[in-house]
PDB file of C-alpha atoms in Angstrom:
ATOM      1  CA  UNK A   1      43.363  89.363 144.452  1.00 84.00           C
ATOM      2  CA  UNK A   2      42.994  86.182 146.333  1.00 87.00           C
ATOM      3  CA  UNK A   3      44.954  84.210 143.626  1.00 89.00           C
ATOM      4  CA  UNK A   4      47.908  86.296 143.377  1.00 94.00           C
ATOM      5  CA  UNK A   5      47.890  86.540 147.556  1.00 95.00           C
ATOM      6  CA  UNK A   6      48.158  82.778 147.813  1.00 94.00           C
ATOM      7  CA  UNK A   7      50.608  82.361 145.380  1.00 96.00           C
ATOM      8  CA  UNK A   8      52.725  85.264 146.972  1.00 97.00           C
ATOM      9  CA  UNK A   9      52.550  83.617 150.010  1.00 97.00           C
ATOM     10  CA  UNK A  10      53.221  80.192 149.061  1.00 97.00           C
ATOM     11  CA  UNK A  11      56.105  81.600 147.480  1.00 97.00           C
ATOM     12  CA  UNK A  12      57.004  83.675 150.533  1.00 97.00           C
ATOM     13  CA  UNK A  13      56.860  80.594 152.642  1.00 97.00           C
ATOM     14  CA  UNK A  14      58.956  78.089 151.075  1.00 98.00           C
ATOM     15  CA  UNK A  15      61.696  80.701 150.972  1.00 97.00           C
ATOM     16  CA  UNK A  16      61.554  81.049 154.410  1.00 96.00           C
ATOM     17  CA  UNK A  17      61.655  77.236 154.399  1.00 97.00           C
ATOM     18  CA  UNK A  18      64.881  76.376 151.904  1.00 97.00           C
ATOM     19  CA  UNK A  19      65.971  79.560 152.448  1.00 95.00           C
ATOM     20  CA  UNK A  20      69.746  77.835 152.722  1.00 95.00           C
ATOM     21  CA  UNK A  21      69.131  75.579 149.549  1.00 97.00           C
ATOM     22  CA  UNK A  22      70.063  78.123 146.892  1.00 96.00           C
ATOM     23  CA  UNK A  23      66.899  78.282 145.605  1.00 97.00           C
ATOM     24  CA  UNK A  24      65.238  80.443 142.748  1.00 97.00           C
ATOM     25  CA  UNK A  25      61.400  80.684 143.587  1.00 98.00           C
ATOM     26  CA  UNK A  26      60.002  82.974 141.664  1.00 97.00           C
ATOM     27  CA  UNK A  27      55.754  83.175 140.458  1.00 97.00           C
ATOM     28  CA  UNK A  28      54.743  82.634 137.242  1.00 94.00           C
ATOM     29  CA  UNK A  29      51.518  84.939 135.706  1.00 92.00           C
ATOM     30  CA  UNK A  30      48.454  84.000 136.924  1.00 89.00           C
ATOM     31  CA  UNK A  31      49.470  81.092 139.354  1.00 89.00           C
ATOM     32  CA  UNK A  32      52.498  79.290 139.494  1.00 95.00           C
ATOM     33  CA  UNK A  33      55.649  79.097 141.546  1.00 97.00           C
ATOM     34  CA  UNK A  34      58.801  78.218 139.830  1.00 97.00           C
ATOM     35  CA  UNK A  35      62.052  76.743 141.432  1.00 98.00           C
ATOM     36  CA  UNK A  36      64.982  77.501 139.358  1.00 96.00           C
ATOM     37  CA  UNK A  37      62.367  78.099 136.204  1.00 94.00           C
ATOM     38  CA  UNK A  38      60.303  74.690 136.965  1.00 95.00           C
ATOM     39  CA  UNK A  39      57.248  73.786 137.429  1.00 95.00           C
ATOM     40  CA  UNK A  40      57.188  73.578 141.490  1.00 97.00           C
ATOM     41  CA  UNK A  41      53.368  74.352 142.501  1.00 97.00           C
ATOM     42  CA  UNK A  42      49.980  75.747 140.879  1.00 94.00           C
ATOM     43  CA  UNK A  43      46.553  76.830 142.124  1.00 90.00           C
ATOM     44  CA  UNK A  44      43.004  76.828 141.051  1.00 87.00           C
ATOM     45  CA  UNK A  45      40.589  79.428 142.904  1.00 81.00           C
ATOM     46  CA  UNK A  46      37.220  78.850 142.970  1.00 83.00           C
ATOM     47  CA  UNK A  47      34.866  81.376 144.014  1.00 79.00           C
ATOM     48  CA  UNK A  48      31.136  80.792 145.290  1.00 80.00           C
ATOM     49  CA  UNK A  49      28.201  83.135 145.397  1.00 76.00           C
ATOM     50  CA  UNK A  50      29.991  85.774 143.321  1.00 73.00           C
ATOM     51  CA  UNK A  51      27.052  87.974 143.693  1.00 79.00           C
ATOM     52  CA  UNK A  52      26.684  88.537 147.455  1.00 81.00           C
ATOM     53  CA  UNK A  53      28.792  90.582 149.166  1.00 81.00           C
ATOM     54  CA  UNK A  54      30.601  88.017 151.219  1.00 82.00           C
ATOM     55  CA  UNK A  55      32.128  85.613 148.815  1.00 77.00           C
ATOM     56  CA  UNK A  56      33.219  82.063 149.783  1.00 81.00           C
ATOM     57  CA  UNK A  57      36.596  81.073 147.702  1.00 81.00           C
ATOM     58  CA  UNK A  58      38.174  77.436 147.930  1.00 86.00           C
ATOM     59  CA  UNK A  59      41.647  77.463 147.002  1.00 86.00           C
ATOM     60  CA  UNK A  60      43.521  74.280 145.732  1.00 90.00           C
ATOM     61  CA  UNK A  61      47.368  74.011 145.891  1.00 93.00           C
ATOM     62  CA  UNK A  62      49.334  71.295 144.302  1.00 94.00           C
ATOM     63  CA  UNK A  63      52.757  71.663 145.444  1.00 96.00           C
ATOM     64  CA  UNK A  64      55.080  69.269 143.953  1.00 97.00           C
ATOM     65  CA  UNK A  65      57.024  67.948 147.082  1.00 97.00           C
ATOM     66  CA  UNK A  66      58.597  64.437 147.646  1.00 97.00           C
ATOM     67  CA  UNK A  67      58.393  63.339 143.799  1.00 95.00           C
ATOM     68  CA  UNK A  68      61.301  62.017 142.055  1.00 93.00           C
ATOM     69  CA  UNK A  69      60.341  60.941 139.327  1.00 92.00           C
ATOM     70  CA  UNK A  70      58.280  62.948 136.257  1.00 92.00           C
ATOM     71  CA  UNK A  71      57.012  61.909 132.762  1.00 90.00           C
ATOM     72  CA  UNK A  72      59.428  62.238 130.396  1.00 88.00           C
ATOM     73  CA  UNK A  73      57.234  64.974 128.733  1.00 86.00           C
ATOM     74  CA  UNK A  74      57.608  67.105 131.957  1.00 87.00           C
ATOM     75  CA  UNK A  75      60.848  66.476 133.302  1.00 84.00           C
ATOM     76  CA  UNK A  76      62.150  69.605 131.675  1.00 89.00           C
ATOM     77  CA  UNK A  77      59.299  71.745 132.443  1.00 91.00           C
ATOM     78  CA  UNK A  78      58.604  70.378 136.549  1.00 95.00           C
ATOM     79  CA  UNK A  79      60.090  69.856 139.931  1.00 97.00           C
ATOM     80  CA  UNK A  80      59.892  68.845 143.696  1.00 97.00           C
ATOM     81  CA  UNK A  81      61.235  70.284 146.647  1.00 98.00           C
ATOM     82  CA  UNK A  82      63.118  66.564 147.073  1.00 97.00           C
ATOM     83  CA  UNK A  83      64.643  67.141 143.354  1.00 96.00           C
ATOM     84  CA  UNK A  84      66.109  70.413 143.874  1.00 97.00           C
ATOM     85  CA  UNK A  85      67.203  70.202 147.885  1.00 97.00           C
ATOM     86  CA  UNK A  86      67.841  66.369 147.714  1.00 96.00           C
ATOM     87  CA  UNK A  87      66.284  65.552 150.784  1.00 96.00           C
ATOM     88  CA  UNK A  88      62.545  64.207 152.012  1.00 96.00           C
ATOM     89  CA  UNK A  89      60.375  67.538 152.712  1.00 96.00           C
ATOM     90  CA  UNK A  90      57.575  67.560 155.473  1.00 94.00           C
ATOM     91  CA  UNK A  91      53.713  67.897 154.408  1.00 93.00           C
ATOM     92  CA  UNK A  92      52.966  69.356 157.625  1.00 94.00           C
ATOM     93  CA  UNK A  93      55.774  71.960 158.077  1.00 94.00           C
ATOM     94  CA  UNK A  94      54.638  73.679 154.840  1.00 96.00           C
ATOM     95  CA  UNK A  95      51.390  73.929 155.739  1.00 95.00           C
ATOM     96  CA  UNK A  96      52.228  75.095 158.737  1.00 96.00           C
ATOM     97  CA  UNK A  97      54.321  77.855 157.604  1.00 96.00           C
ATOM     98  CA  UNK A  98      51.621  78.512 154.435  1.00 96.00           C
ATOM     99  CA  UNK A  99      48.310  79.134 157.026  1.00 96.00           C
ATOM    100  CA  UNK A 100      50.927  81.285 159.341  1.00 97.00           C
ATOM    101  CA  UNK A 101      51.926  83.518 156.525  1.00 97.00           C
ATOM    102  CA  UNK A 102      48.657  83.698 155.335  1.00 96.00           C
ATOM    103  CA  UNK A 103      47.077  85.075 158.170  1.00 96.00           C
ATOM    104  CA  UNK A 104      49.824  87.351 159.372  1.00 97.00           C
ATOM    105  CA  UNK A 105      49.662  89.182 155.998  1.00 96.00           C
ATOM    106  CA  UNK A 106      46.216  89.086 155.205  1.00 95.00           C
ATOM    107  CA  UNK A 107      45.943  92.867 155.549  1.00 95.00           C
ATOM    108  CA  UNK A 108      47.942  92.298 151.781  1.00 94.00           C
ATOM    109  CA  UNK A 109      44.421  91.464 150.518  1.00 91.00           C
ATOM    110  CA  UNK A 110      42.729  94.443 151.384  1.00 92.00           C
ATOM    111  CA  UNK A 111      45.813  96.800 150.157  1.00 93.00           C
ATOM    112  CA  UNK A 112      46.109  95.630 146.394  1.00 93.00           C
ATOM    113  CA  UNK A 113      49.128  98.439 145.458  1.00 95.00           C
ATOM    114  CA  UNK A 114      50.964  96.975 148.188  1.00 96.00           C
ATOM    115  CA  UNK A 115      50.424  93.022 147.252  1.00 97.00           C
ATOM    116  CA  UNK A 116      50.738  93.550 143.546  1.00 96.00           C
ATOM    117  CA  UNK A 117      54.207  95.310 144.547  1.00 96.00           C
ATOM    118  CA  UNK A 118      55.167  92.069 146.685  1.00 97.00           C
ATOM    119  CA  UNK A 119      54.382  89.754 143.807  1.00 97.00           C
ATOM    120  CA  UNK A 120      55.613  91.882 141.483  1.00 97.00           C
ATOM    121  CA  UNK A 121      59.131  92.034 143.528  1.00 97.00           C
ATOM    122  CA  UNK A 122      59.115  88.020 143.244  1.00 97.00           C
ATOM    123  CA  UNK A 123      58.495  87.524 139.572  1.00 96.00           C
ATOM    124  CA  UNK A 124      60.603  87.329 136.568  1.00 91.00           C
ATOM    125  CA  UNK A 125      58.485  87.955 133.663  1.00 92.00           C
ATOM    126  CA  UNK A 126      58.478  91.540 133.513  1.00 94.00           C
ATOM    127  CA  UNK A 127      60.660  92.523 130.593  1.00 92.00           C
ATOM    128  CA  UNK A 128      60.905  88.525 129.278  1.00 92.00           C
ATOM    129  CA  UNK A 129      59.052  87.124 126.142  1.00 91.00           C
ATOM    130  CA  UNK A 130      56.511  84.413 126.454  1.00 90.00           C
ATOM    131  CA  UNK A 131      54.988  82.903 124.112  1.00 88.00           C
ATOM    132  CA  UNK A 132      51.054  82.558 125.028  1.00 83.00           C
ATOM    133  CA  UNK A 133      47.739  80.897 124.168  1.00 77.00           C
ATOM    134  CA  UNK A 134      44.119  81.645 125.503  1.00 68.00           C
ATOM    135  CA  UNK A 135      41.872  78.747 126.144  1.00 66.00           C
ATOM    136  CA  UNK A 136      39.350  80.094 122.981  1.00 65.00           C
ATOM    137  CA  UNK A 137      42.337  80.365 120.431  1.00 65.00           C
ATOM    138  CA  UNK A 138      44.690  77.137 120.825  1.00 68.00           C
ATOM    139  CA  UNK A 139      47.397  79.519 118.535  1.00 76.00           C
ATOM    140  CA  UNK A 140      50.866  80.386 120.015  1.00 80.00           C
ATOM    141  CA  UNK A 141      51.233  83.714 119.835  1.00 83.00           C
ATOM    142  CA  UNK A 142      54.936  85.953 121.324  1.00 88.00           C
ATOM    143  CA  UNK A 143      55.188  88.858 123.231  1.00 91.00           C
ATOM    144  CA  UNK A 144      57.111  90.926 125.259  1.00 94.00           C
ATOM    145  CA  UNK A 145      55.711  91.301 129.016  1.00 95.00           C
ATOM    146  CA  UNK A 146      55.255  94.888 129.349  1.00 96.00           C
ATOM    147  CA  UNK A 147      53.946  94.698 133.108  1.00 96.00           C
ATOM    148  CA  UNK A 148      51.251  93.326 135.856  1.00 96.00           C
ATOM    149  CA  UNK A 149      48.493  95.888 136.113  1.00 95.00           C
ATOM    150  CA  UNK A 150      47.036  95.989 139.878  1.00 94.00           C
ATOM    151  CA  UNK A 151      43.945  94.157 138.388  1.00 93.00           C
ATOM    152  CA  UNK A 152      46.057  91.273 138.045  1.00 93.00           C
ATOM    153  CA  UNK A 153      45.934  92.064 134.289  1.00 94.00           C
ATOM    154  CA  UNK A 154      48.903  90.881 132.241  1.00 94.00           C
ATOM    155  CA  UNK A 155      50.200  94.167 129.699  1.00 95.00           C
ATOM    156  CA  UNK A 156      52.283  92.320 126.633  1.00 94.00           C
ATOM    157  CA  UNK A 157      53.393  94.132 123.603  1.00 94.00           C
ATOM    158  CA  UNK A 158      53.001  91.569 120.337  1.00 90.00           C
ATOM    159  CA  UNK A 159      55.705  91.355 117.334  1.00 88.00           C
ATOM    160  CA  UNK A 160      53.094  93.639 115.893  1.00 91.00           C
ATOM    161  CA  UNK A 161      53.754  96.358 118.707  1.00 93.00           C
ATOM    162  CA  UNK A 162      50.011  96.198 119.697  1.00 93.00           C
ATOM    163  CA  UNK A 163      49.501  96.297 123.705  1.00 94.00           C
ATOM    164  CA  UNK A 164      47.428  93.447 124.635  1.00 90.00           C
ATOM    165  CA  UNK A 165      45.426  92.707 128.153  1.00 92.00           C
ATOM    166  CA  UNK A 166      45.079  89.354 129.538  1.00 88.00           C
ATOM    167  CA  UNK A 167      43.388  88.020 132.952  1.00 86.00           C
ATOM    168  CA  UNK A 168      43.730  84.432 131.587  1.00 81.00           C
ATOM    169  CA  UNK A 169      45.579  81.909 129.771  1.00 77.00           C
ATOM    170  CA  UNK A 170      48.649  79.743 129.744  1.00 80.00           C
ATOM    171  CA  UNK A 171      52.145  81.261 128.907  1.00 83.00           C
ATOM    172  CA  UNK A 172      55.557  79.954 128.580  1.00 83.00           C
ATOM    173  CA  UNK A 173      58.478  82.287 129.501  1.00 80.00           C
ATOM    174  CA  UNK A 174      61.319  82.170 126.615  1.00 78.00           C
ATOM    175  CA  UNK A 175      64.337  81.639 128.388  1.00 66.00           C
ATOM    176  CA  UNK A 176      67.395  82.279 126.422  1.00 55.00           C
TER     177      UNK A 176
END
């Protein structure tokens, strides 16, 4: 729940932000936020004492923001804020924005229907085939995305019309 509230509010945020840019942001299953169907920004959660009832949860965001420059093996896949408004972003008004978002909607967390619904509302991938790979199996495999489950789960139907849950893994949205 924590991941896919960050991301939604990330994503909320710099809309807010480059709201007059013409921008596409849209999340990406588990944890990514696109512009215009690149790479923009990514998290990694980590949570401590997972068996106690208060947890402690460190979340890292790598946004990609005045870069201009990409290796060639990413510059079709990435993006900054500089390379799709054209002009220098500040650090500190994204935060800004980020920690007031995140607090004023952090009722989201404890009302999962309601956040999945948000995120939901800002992603793409419903409907689209990806093609996928789980960190055990390095194999490609395609699938149609049949939904997000509130769990966070990701429903895909294979070429083989079996329905398949996943909670992890990298995918690739197959943009025609």
């Amino acid at each position: 729940t924590v991941n896919f509230y960050s991301s939604y509010i990330l994503c909320h945020s710099l809309k807010k932000i480059y709201n007059n840019f013409g921008i596409n942001f849209s999340l990406k299953w588990p944890n990514d936020i696109l512009a215009n169907k690149k790479k923009l920004a990514g998290f990694l959660l980590d949570v401590k004492d997972l068996k106690k009832e208060k947890k402690k949860f460190t979340i890292g965001i790598g946004i990609n923001v005045n870069e201009t420059f990409f290796q060639e093996d990413l510059s079709d896949k990435a993006t900054s804020l500089m390379k799709e408004t054209g002009i220098e972003s500040r650090l500190d008004g994204i935060l800004i924005s980020f920690i007031k978002n995140f607090y004023s909607n952090i009722s989201l967390i404890s009302t999962k229907a309601d956040l999945m619904k948000k995120w939901k509302s800002n992603t793409d991938i419903i409907g689209k085939t990806i093609s996928f790979k789980q960190r055990d199996d390095e194999q490609e495999k395609e699938a149609s995305v049949i939904d997000i489950d509130l769990d966070g789960g990701l429903r895909v139907k294979t070429r083989e019309d079996k329905i398949l849950k996943f909670y992890s893994g990298e995918i690739n949205i197959l943009y025609e």
